[in-house]
mmCIF file with all atom_site columns, C-alpha atoms in Angstrom:
data_model
loop_
_atom_site.group_PDB
_atom_site.id
_atom_site.type_symbol
_atom_site.label_atom_id
_atom_site.label_alt_id
_atom_site.label_comp_id
_atom_site.label_asym_id
_atom_site.label_entity_id
_atom_site.label_seq_id
_atom_site.pdbx_PDB_ins_code
_atom_site.Cartn_x
_atom_site.Cartn_y
_atom_site.Cartn_z
_atom_site.occupancy
_atom_site.B_iso_or_equiv
_atom_site.pdbx_formal_charge
_atom_site.auth_seq_id
_atom_site.auth_comp_id
_atom_site.auth_asym_id
_atom_site.auth_atom_id
_atom_site.pdbx_PDB_model_num
ATOM 1   C CA . MET A 1 1   ? 91.019  78.610 1.547   1.00 0.00 ? 987  MET A CA 1
ATOM 2   C CA . ALA A 1 2   ? 92.168  76.398 -1.318  1.00 0.00 ? 988  ALA A CA 1
ATOM 3   C CA . GLY A 1 3   ? 91.357  77.959 -4.670  1.00 0.00 ? 989  GLY A CA 1
ATOM 4   C CA . SER A 1 4   ? 89.955  81.236 -3.246  1.00 0.00 ? 990  SER A CA 1
ATOM 5   C CA . ARG A 1 5   ? 89.907  84.303 -5.486  1.00 0.00 ? 991  ARG A CA 1
ATOM 6   C CA . ALA A 1 6   ? 92.563  86.034 -3.370  1.00 0.00 ? 992  ALA A CA 1
ATOM 7   C CA . TYR A 1 7   ? 94.829  82.995 -3.626  1.00 0.00 ? 993  TYR A CA 1
ATOM 8   C CA . VAL A 1 8   ? 94.404  82.759 -7.422  1.00 0.00 ? 994  VAL A CA 1
ATOM 9   C CA . VAL A 1 9   ? 95.245  86.455 -7.888  1.00 0.00 ? 995  VAL A CA 1
ATOM 10  C CA . ALA A 1 10  ? 98.241  86.304 -5.520  1.00 0.00 ? 996  ALA A CA 1
ATOM 11  C CA . LYS A 1 11  ? 99.513  83.147 -7.223  1.00 0.00 ? 997  LYS A CA 1
ATOM 12  C CA . ARG A 1 12  ? 99.291  84.717 -10.689 1.00 0.00 ? 998  ARG A CA 1
ATOM 13  C CA . LEU A 1 13  ? 101.100 87.885 -9.591  1.00 0.00 ? 999  LEU A CA 1
ATOM 14  C CA . PHE A 1 14  ? 103.817 85.803 -7.949  1.00 0.00 ? 1000 PHE A CA 1
ATOM 15  C CA . ASP A 1 15  ? 104.126 83.669 -11.107 1.00 0.00 ? 1001 ASP A CA 1
ATOM 16  C CA . LEU A 1 16  ? 104.550 86.758 -13.279 1.00 0.00 ? 1002 LEU A CA 1
ATOM 17  C CA . VAL A 1 17  ? 107.173 88.412 -11.080 1.00 0.00 ? 1003 VAL A CA 1
ATOM 18  C CA . ILE A 1 18  ? 109.290 85.304 -10.508 1.00 0.00 ? 1004 ILE A CA 1
ATOM 19  C CA . SER A 1 19  ? 109.146 83.976 -14.080 1.00 0.00 ? 1005 SER A CA 1
ATOM 20  C CA . LEU A 1 20  ? 110.008 87.375 -15.579 1.00 0.00 ? 1006 LEU A CA 1
ATOM 21  C CA . ALA A 1 21  ? 112.910 87.814 -13.148 1.00 0.00 ? 1007 ALA A CA 1
ATOM 22  C CA . ALA A 1 22  ? 114.128 84.271 -13.899 1.00 0.00 ? 1008 ALA A CA 1
ATOM 23  C CA . LEU A 1 23  ? 114.073 84.812 -17.667 1.00 0.00 ? 1009 LEU A CA 1
ATOM 24  C CA . ILE A 1 24  ? 115.984 88.088 -17.337 1.00 0.00 ? 1010 ILE A CA 1
ATOM 25  C CA . MET A 1 25  ? 118.637 86.594 -15.043 1.00 0.00 ? 1011 MET A CA 1
ATOM 26  C CA . LEU A 1 26  ? 118.976 83.401 -17.062 1.00 0.00 ? 1012 LEU A CA 1
ATOM 27  C CA . PHE A 1 27  ? 118.907 84.964 -20.529 1.00 0.00 ? 1013 PHE A CA 1
ATOM 28  C CA . ILE A 1 28  ? 122.673 84.829 -21.142 1.00 0.00 ? 1014 ILE A CA 1
ATOM 29  C CA . PRO A 1 29  ? 123.097 81.277 -19.739 1.00 0.00 ? 1015 PRO A CA 1
ATOM 30  C CA . LEU A 1 30  ? 120.121 80.236 -21.880 1.00 0.00 ? 1016 LEU A CA 1
ATOM 31  C CA . VAL A 1 31  ? 121.768 81.585 -25.036 1.00 0.00 ? 1017 VAL A CA 1
ATOM 32  C CA . VAL A 1 32  ? 125.082 79.889 -24.179 1.00 0.00 ? 1018 VAL A CA 1
ATOM 33  C CA . ILE A 1 33  ? 123.368 76.543 -23.530 1.00 0.00 ? 1019 ILE A CA 1
ATOM 34  C CA . ALA A 1 34  ? 121.403 76.849 -26.777 1.00 0.00 ? 1020 ALA A CA 1
ATOM 35  C CA . LEU A 1 35  ? 124.642 77.367 -28.729 1.00 0.00 ? 1021 LEU A CA 1
ATOM 36  C CA . LEU A 1 36  ? 126.219 74.337 -27.021 1.00 0.00 ? 1022 LEU A CA 1
ATOM 37  C CA . ILE A 1 37  ? 123.214 72.192 -27.941 1.00 0.00 ? 1023 ILE A CA 1
ATOM 38  C CA . LYS A 1 38  ? 123.467 73.289 -31.570 1.00 0.00 ? 1024 LYS A CA 1
ATOM 39  C CA . ALA A 1 39  ? 127.197 72.538 -31.588 1.00 0.00 ? 1025 ALA A CA 1
ATOM 40  C CA . GLU A 1 40  ? 126.774 69.062 -30.084 1.00 0.00 ? 1026 GLU A CA 1
ATOM 41  C CA . SER A 1 41  ? 124.159 67.562 -32.399 1.00 0.00 ? 1027 SER A CA 1
ATOM 42  C CA . PRO A 1 42  ? 122.007 68.472 -35.418 1.00 0.00 ? 1028 PRO A CA 1
ATOM 43  C CA . GLY A 1 43  ? 118.606 69.965 -34.748 1.00 0.00 ? 1029 GLY A CA 1
ATOM 44  C CA . PRO A 1 44  ? 117.054 72.974 -33.008 1.00 0.00 ? 1030 PRO A CA 1
ATOM 45  C CA . ALA A 1 45  ? 118.214 74.081 -29.568 1.00 0.00 ? 1031 ALA A CA 1
ATOM 46  C CA . PHE A 1 46  ? 114.634 74.404 -28.362 1.00 0.00 ? 1032 PHE A CA 1
ATOM 47  C CA . TYR A 1 47  ? 111.641 72.169 -28.867 1.00 0.00 ? 1033 TYR A CA 1
ATOM 48  C CA . SER A 1 48  ? 107.979 72.298 -28.012 1.00 0.00 ? 1034 SER A CA 1
ATOM 49  C CA . GLN A 1 49  ? 105.538 69.538 -27.233 1.00 0.00 ? 1035 GLN A CA 1
ATOM 50  C CA . GLU A 1 50  ? 101.789 69.336 -26.701 1.00 0.00 ? 1036 GLU A CA 1
ATOM 51  C CA . ARG A 1 51  ? 100.682 69.008 -23.087 1.00 0.00 ? 1037 ARG A CA 1
ATOM 52  C CA . VAL A 1 52  ? 97.304  69.036 -21.350 1.00 0.00 ? 1038 VAL A CA 1
ATOM 53  C CA . GLY A 1 53  ? 96.640  72.087 -19.210 1.00 0.00 ? 1039 GLY A CA 1
ATOM 54  C CA . LEU A 1 54  ? 93.859  73.804 -17.279 1.00 0.00 ? 1040 LEU A CA 1
ATOM 55  C CA . ASP A 1 55  ? 90.364  72.446 -18.022 1.00 0.00 ? 1041 ASP A CA 1
ATOM 56  C CA . GLY A 1 56  ? 91.831  69.939 -20.477 1.00 0.00 ? 1042 GLY A CA 1
ATOM 57  C CA . SER A 1 57  ? 93.074  72.595 -22.895 1.00 0.00 ? 1043 SER A CA 1
ATOM 58  C CA . VAL A 1 58  ? 96.133  71.632 -24.949 1.00 0.00 ? 1044 VAL A CA 1
ATOM 59  C CA . PHE A 1 59  ? 99.145  73.953 -25.050 1.00 0.00 ? 1045 PHE A CA 1
ATOM 60  C CA . ARG A 1 60  ? 102.739 73.739 -26.229 1.00 0.00 ? 1046 ARG A CA 1
ATOM 61  C CA . ILE A 1 61  ? 105.378 73.401 -23.518 1.00 0.00 ? 1047 ILE A CA 1
ATOM 62  C CA . TYR A 1 62  ? 108.876 74.722 -24.238 1.00 0.00 ? 1048 TYR A CA 1
ATOM 63  C CA . LYS A 1 63  ? 112.138 73.047 -23.314 1.00 0.00 ? 1049 LYS A CA 1
ATOM 64  C CA . LEU A 1 64  ? 115.779 72.958 -24.281 1.00 0.00 ? 1050 LEU A CA 1
ATOM 65  C CA . ARG A 1 65  ? 116.391 69.933 -26.498 1.00 0.00 ? 1051 ARG A CA 1
ATOM 66  C CA . THR A 1 66  ? 118.083 67.115 -24.590 1.00 0.00 ? 1052 THR A CA 1
ATOM 67  C CA . MET A 1 67  ? 117.523 64.264 -27.040 1.00 0.00 ? 1053 MET A CA 1
ATOM 68  C CA . PHE A 1 68  ? 118.916 63.504 -30.466 1.00 0.00 ? 1054 PHE A CA 1
ATOM 69  C CA . GLU A 1 69  ? 116.787 64.856 -33.299 1.00 0.00 ? 1055 GLU A CA 1
ATOM 70  C CA . GLY A 1 70  ? 114.114 62.371 -34.350 1.00 0.00 ? 1056 GLY A CA 1
ATOM 71  C CA . ALA A 1 71  ? 114.207 60.555 -31.001 1.00 0.00 ? 1057 ALA A CA 1
ATOM 72  C CA . GLU A 1 72  ? 110.422 60.204 -31.034 1.00 0.00 ? 1058 GLU A CA 1
ATOM 73  C CA . SER A 1 73  ? 109.896 59.569 -34.726 1.00 0.00 ? 1059 SER A CA 1
ATOM 74  C CA . GLY A 1 74  ? 108.115 56.352 -33.762 1.00 0.00 ? 1060 GLY A CA 1
ATOM 75  C CA . GLY A 1 75  ? 105.592 58.180 -31.572 1.00 0.00 ? 1061 GLY A CA 1
ATOM 76  C CA . PRO A 1 76  ? 105.297 59.214 -27.888 1.00 0.00 ? 1062 PRO A CA 1
ATOM 77  C CA . CYS A 1 77  ? 107.519 57.176 -25.601 1.00 0.00 ? 1063 CYS A CA 1
ATOM 78  C CA . TRP A 1 78  ? 107.862 57.363 -21.815 1.00 0.00 ? 1064 TRP A CA 1
ATOM 79  C CA . ALA A 1 79  ? 111.288 58.656 -20.762 1.00 0.00 ? 1065 ALA A CA 1
ATOM 80  C CA . ALA A 1 80  ? 113.417 56.007 -19.075 1.00 0.00 ? 1066 ALA A CA 1
ATOM 81  C CA . GLU A 1 81  ? 116.410 56.134 -16.752 1.00 0.00 ? 1067 GLU A CA 1
ATOM 82  C CA . ASN A 1 82  ? 119.666 56.199 -18.770 1.00 0.00 ? 1068 ASN A CA 1
ATOM 83  C CA . ASP A 1 83  ? 117.601 56.787 -21.912 1.00 0.00 ? 1069 ASP A CA 1
ATOM 84  C CA . VAL A 1 84  ? 119.848 56.220 -24.952 1.00 0.00 ? 1070 VAL A CA 1
ATOM 85  C CA . ARG A 1 85  ? 117.967 58.934 -26.835 1.00 0.00 ? 1071 ARG A CA 1
ATOM 86  C CA . VAL A 1 86  ? 119.425 61.591 -24.518 1.00 0.00 ? 1072 VAL A CA 1
ATOM 87  C CA . THR A 1 87  ? 122.567 63.421 -25.688 1.00 0.00 ? 1073 THR A CA 1
ATOM 88  C CA . PRO A 1 88  ? 125.624 63.710 -23.383 1.00 0.00 ? 1074 PRO A CA 1
ATOM 89  C CA . LEU A 1 89  ? 124.954 67.433 -22.870 1.00 0.00 ? 1075 LEU A CA 1
ATOM 90  C CA . GLY A 1 90  ? 121.245 66.712 -22.511 1.00 0.00 ? 1076 GLY A CA 1
ATOM 91  C CA . ARG A 1 91  ? 121.966 64.363 -19.632 1.00 0.00 ? 1077 ARG A CA 1
ATOM 92  C CA . LYS A 1 92  ? 123.859 67.124 -17.825 1.00 0.00 ? 1078 LYS A CA 1
ATOM 93  C CA . LEU A 1 93  ? 121.061 69.602 -18.467 1.00 0.00 ? 1079 LEU A CA 1
ATOM 94  C CA . ARG A 1 94  ? 118.515 67.169 -17.068 1.00 0.00 ? 1080 ARG A CA 1
ATOM 95  C CA . ASP A 1 95  ? 120.745 66.512 -14.073 1.00 0.00 ? 1081 ASP A CA 1
ATOM 96  C CA . CYS A 1 96  ? 120.549 70.220 -13.202 1.00 0.00 ? 1082 CYS A CA 1
ATOM 97  C CA . HIS A 1 97  ? 116.984 70.694 -14.566 1.00 0.00 ? 1083 HIS A CA 1
ATOM 98  C CA . LEU A 1 98  ? 118.323 73.448 -16.829 1.00 0.00 ? 1084 LEU A CA 1
ATOM 99  C CA . ASP A 1 99  ? 116.364 72.013 -19.751 1.00 0.00 ? 1085 ASP A CA 1
ATOM 100 C CA . GLU A 1 100 ? 113.211 73.361 -18.119 1.00 0.00 ? 1086 GLU A CA 1
ATOM 101 C CA . ILE A 1 101 ? 114.268 77.042 -18.103 1.00 0.00 ? 1087 ILE A CA 1
ATOM 102 C CA . PRO A 1 102 ? 112.083 77.896 -21.159 1.00 0.00 ? 1088 PRO A CA 1
ATOM 103 C CA . GLN A 1 103 ? 109.011 76.884 -19.174 1.00 0.00 ? 1089 GLN A CA 1
ATOM 104 C CA . PHE A 1 104 ? 109.203 80.222 -17.386 1.00 0.00 ? 1090 PHE A CA 1
ATOM 105 C CA . PHE A 1 105 ? 107.929 81.566 -20.721 1.00 0.00 ? 1091 PHE A CA 1
ATOM 106 C CA . ASN A 1 106 ? 104.953 79.199 -20.436 1.00 0.00 ? 1092 ASN A CA 1
ATOM 107 C CA . VAL A 1 107 ? 104.289 80.693 -16.998 1.00 0.00 ? 1093 VAL A CA 1
ATOM 108 C CA . LEU A 1 108 ? 104.391 84.226 -18.420 1.00 0.00 ? 1094 LEU A CA 1
ATOM 109 C CA . ARG A 1 109 ? 101.933 83.202 -21.139 1.00 0.00 ? 1095 ARG A CA 1
ATOM 110 C CA . GLY A 1 110 ? 99.570  81.801 -18.537 1.00 0.00 ? 1096 GLY A CA 1
ATOM 111 C CA . ASP A 1 111 ? 99.770  78.198 -19.775 1.00 0.00 ? 1097 ASP A CA 1
ATOM 112 C CA . MET A 1 112 ? 101.440 77.087 -16.551 1.00 0.00 ? 1098 MET A CA 1
ATOM 113 C CA . SER A 1 113 ? 102.147 78.140 -12.993 1.00 0.00 ? 1099 SER A CA 1
ATOM 114 C CA . LEU A 1 114 ? 105.356 77.814 -11.007 1.00 0.00 ? 1100 LEU A CA 1
ATOM 115 C CA . VAL A 1 115 ? 103.658 75.191 -8.820  1.00 0.00 ? 1101 VAL A CA 1
ATOM 116 C CA . GLY A 1 116 ? 101.090 72.613 -9.861  1.00 0.00 ? 1102 GLY A CA 1
ATOM 117 C CA . PRO A 1 117 ? 100.779 69.076 -11.222 1.00 0.00 ? 1103 PRO A CA 1
ATOM 118 C CA . ARG A 1 118 ? 103.305 68.413 -13.997 1.00 0.00 ? 1104 ARG A CA 1
ATOM 119 C CA . PRO A 1 119 ? 101.511 68.481 -17.379 1.00 0.00 ? 1105 PRO A CA 1
ATOM 120 C CA . GLU A 1 120 ? 101.366 65.265 -19.378 1.00 0.00 ? 1106 GLU A CA 1
ATOM 121 C CA . ARG A 1 121 ? 101.046 64.617 -23.090 1.00 0.00 ? 1107 ARG A CA 1
ATOM 122 C CA . PRO A 1 122 ? 97.520  64.122 -24.504 1.00 0.00 ? 1108 PRO A CA 1
ATOM 123 C CA . ALA A 1 123 ? 98.161  60.499 -25.497 1.00 0.00 ? 1109 ALA A CA 1
ATOM 124 C CA . PHE A 1 124 ? 99.346  59.630 -21.994 1.00 0.00 ? 1110 PHE A CA 1
ATOM 125 C CA . CYS A 1 125 ? 96.481  61.520 -20.348 1.00 0.00 ? 1111 CYS A CA 1
ATOM 126 C CA . ASP A 1 126 ? 93.903  59.617 -22.395 1.00 0.00 ? 1112 ASP A CA 1
ATOM 127 C CA . ALA A 1 127 ? 95.427  56.312 -21.297 1.00 0.00 ? 1113 ALA A CA 1
ATOM 128 C CA . PHE A 1 128 ? 95.809  57.332 -17.649 1.00 0.00 ? 1114 PHE A CA 1
ATOM 129 C CA . GLU A 1 129 ? 92.211  58.589 -17.390 1.00 0.00 ? 1115 GLU A CA 1
ATOM 130 C CA . GLN A 1 130 ? 91.009  55.111 -18.306 1.00 0.00 ? 1116 GLN A CA 1
ATOM 131 C CA . ARG A 1 131 ? 93.330  53.324 -15.866 1.00 0.00 ? 1117 ARG A CA 1
ATOM 132 C CA . ILE A 1 132 ? 93.854  55.697 -12.921 1.00 0.00 ? 1118 ILE A CA 1
ATOM 133 C CA . SER A 1 133 ? 91.002  56.934 -10.742 1.00 0.00 ? 1119 SER A CA 1
ATOM 134 C CA . GLY A 1 134 ? 90.930  60.715 -10.336 1.00 0.00 ? 1120 GLY A CA 1
ATOM 135 C CA . TRP A 1 135 ? 93.419  61.489 -13.102 1.00 0.00 ? 1121 TRP A CA 1
ATOM 136 C CA . GLU A 1 136 ? 90.974  63.874 -14.812 1.00 0.00 ? 1122 GLU A CA 1
ATOM 137 C CA . TYR A 1 137 ? 90.914  66.114 -11.716 1.00 0.00 ? 1123 TYR A CA 1
ATOM 138 C CA . ARG A 1 138 ? 94.527  67.187 -12.355 1.00 0.00 ? 1124 ARG A CA 1
ATOM 139 C CA . THR A 1 139 ? 93.240  69.674 -14.946 1.00 0.00 ? 1125 THR A CA 1
ATOM 140 C CA . LEU A 1 140 ? 91.217  71.587 -12.331 1.00 0.00 ? 1126 LEU A CA 1
ATOM 141 C CA . VAL A 1 141 ? 94.338  73.726 -11.781 1.00 0.00 ? 1127 VAL A CA 1
ATOM 142 C CA . LYS A 1 142 ? 97.114  75.005 -14.006 1.00 0.00 ? 1128 LYS A CA 1
ATOM 143 C CA . PRO A 1 143 ? 100.026 72.614 -14.417 1.00 0.00 ? 1129 PRO A CA 1
ATOM 144 C CA . GLY A 1 144 ? 103.329 73.657 -12.864 1.00 0.00 ? 1130 GLY A CA 1
ATOM 145 C CA . ILE A 1 145 ? 107.056 73.658 -13.461 1.00 0.00 ? 1131 ILE A CA 1
ATOM 146 C CA . THR A 1 146 ? 107.301 71.833 -10.142 1.00 0.00 ? 1132 THR A CA 1
ATOM 147 C CA . GLY A 1 147 ? 104.776 70.207 -7.864  1.00 0.00 ? 1133 GLY A CA 1
ATOM 148 C CA . LEU A 1 148 ? 104.138 68.288 -4.678  1.00 0.00 ? 1134 LEU A CA 1
ATOM 149 C CA . ALA A 1 149 ? 104.739 64.967 -6.445  1.00 0.00 ? 1135 ALA A CA 1
ATOM 150 C CA . GLN A 1 150 ? 108.121 66.112 -7.743  1.00 0.00 ? 1136 GLN A CA 1
ATOM 151 C CA . VAL A 1 151 ? 109.444 67.203 -4.348  1.00 0.00 ? 1137 VAL A CA 1
ATOM 152 C CA . SER A 1 152 ? 107.913 64.194 -2.594  1.00 0.00 ? 1138 SER A CA 1
ATOM 153 C CA . GLY A 1 153 ? 109.069 61.404 -4.863  1.00 0.00 ? 1139 GLY A CA 1
ATOM 154 C CA . GLY A 1 154 ? 110.376 62.913 -8.049  1.00 0.00 ? 1140 GLY A CA 1
ATOM 155 C CA . TYR A 1 155 ? 110.425 61.222 -11.425 1.00 0.00 ? 1141 TYR A CA 1
ATOM 156 C CA . SER A 1 156 ? 110.779 57.782 -9.873  1.00 0.00 ? 1142 SER A CA 1
ATOM 157 C CA . LEU A 1 157 ? 107.073 57.842 -8.984  1.00 0.00 ? 1143 LEU A CA 1
ATOM 158 C CA . LEU A 1 158 ? 104.669 55.957 -11.209 1.00 0.00 ? 1144 LEU A CA 1
ATOM 159 C CA . PRO A 1 159 ? 101.593 57.825 -12.536 1.00 0.00 ? 1145 PRO A CA 1
ATOM 160 C CA . ASN A 1 160 ? 99.289  56.056 -10.064 1.00 0.00 ? 1146 ASN A CA 1
ATOM 161 C CA . GLU A 1 161 ? 101.597 57.254 -7.264  1.00 0.00 ? 1147 GLU A CA 1
ATOM 162 C CA . LYS A 1 162 ? 101.890 60.820 -8.559  1.00 0.00 ? 1148 LYS A CA 1
ATOM 163 C CA . ILE A 1 163 ? 98.127  61.255 -8.653  1.00 0.00 ? 1149 ILE A CA 1
ATOM 164 C CA . VAL A 1 164 ? 97.960  60.850 -4.860  1.00 0.00 ? 1150 VAL A CA 1
ATOM 165 C CA . PHE A 1 165 ? 100.232 63.862 -4.357  1.00 0.00 ? 1151 PHE A CA 1
ATOM 166 C CA . ASP A 1 166 ? 98.576  65.855 -7.155  1.00 0.00 ? 1152 ASP A CA 1
ATOM 167 C CA . LEU A 1 167 ? 95.108  65.443 -5.684  1.00 0.00 ? 1153 LEU A CA 1
ATOM 168 C CA . ASP A 1 168 ? 96.445  66.252 -2.213  1.00 0.00 ? 1154 ASP A CA 1
ATOM 169 C CA . TYR A 1 169 ? 97.914  69.492 -3.603  1.00 0.00 ? 1155 TYR A CA 1
ATOM 170 C CA . ILE A 1 170 ? 94.719  70.437 -5.454  1.00 0.00 ? 1156 ILE A CA 1
ATOM 171 C CA . GLY A 1 171 ? 92.659  69.978 -2.302  1.00 0.00 ? 1157 GLY A CA 1
ATOM 172 C CA . SER A 1 172 ? 94.952  71.886 0.030   1.00 0.00 ? 1158 SER A CA 1
ATOM 173 C CA . ARG A 1 173 ? 96.803  74.396 -2.144  1.00 0.00 ? 1159 ARG A CA 1
ATOM 174 C CA . SER A 1 174 ? 97.728  77.676 -0.534  1.00 0.00 ? 1160 SER A CA 1
ATOM 175 C CA . VAL A 1 175 ? 100.406 80.351 -0.671  1.00 0.00 ? 1161 VAL A CA 1
ATOM 176 C CA . ALA A 1 176 ? 102.238 78.663 2.199   1.00 0.00 ? 1162 ALA A CA 1
ATOM 177 C CA . LEU A 1 177 ? 102.182 75.269 0.455   1.00 0.00 ? 1163 LEU A CA 1
ATOM 178 C CA . ASP A 1 178 ? 103.361 76.781 -2.836  1.00 0.00 ? 1164 ASP A CA 1
ATOM 179 C CA . LEU A 1 179 ? 106.277 78.485 -1.088  1.00 0.00 ? 1165 LEU A CA 1
ATOM 180 C CA . ARG A 1 180 ? 107.187 75.253 0.690   1.00 0.00 ? 1166 ARG A CA 1
ATOM 181 C CA . ILE A 1 181 ? 107.190 73.332 -2.597  1.00 0.00 ? 1167 ILE A CA 1
ATOM 182 C CA . LEU A 1 182 ? 109.346 76.001 -4.270  1.00 0.00 ? 1168 LEU A CA 1
ATOM 183 C CA . PHE A 1 183 ? 111.822 75.907 -1.384  1.00 0.00 ? 1169 PHE A CA 1
ATOM 184 C CA . MET A 1 184 ? 111.970 72.112 -1.536  1.00 0.00 ? 1170 MET A CA 1
ATOM 185 C CA . THR A 1 185 ? 112.472 72.305 -5.309  1.00 0.00 ? 1171 THR A CA 1
ATOM 186 C CA . VAL A 1 186 ? 115.466 74.628 -4.960  1.00 0.00 ? 1172 VAL A CA 1
ATOM 187 C CA . PHE A 1 187 ? 116.928 72.329 -2.319  1.00 0.00 ? 1173 PHE A CA 1
ATOM 188 C CA . SER A 1 188 ? 116.329 69.258 -4.500  1.00 0.00 ? 1174 SER A CA 1
ATOM 189 C CA . VAL A 1 189 ? 117.907 70.868 -7.579  1.00 0.00 ? 1175 VAL A CA 1
ATOM 190 C CA . ALA A 1 190 ? 120.905 71.999 -5.551  1.00 0.00 ? 1176 ALA A CA 1
ATOM 191 C CA . ARG A 1 191 ? 121.409 68.405 -4.408  1.00 0.00 ? 1177 ARG A CA 1
ATOM 192 C CA . ARG A 1 192 ? 120.672 67.071 -7.918  1.00 0.00 ? 1178 ARG A CA 1
ATOM 193 C CA . GLU A 1 193 ? 117.842 64.872 -6.697  1.00 0.00 ? 1179 GLU A CA 1
ATOM 194 C CA . ASN A 1 194 ? 114.761 63.653 -8.598  1.00 0.00 ? 1180 ASN A CA 1
ATOM 195 C CA . VAL A 1 195 ? 116.486 63.525 -11.966 1.00 0.00 ? 1181 VAL A CA 1
ATOM 196 C CA . ARG A 1 196 ? 114.818 61.710 -14.829 1.00 0.00 ? 1182 ARG A CA 1
#
């Protein structure tokens, strides 16, 4: 049953085991990438950003920096294809989704899950709630590193298209569906699909 106590407990245990294993295995590559980012352009190797999570709570999501420092000095801006704010190395990291490795730490903290709707920034959520029916229901579950929308249409989907997949996931989530989404994510990353 979607959202049952047994499912929630199993999902959290799975999140903890996989995210901890991922951080241990990827620790050295993470350090190397961080040094390359520092060498390429001024600014920190990592950055954090406010996102909306479970029950509307705001948390800080962690990523490897892929943009030039000060890229959003003018305020929140939706990422575009071939965004000029993205560094050459940042583009490669995004191509392989390596910029999202630090989000395994968010999973360990309990801010996120491996699978769930991708978390959005508060400013965008406020706007989408006014324009898109059902957007507020996305916060009924923890946001995820990957989700049904990402493996179904990727970053090319518009917010009003993503919500269809997000609500479908929320209503039918299960261990089997989570595993299917994770498998599809690995396959998509290996083929370098759904890059933003």
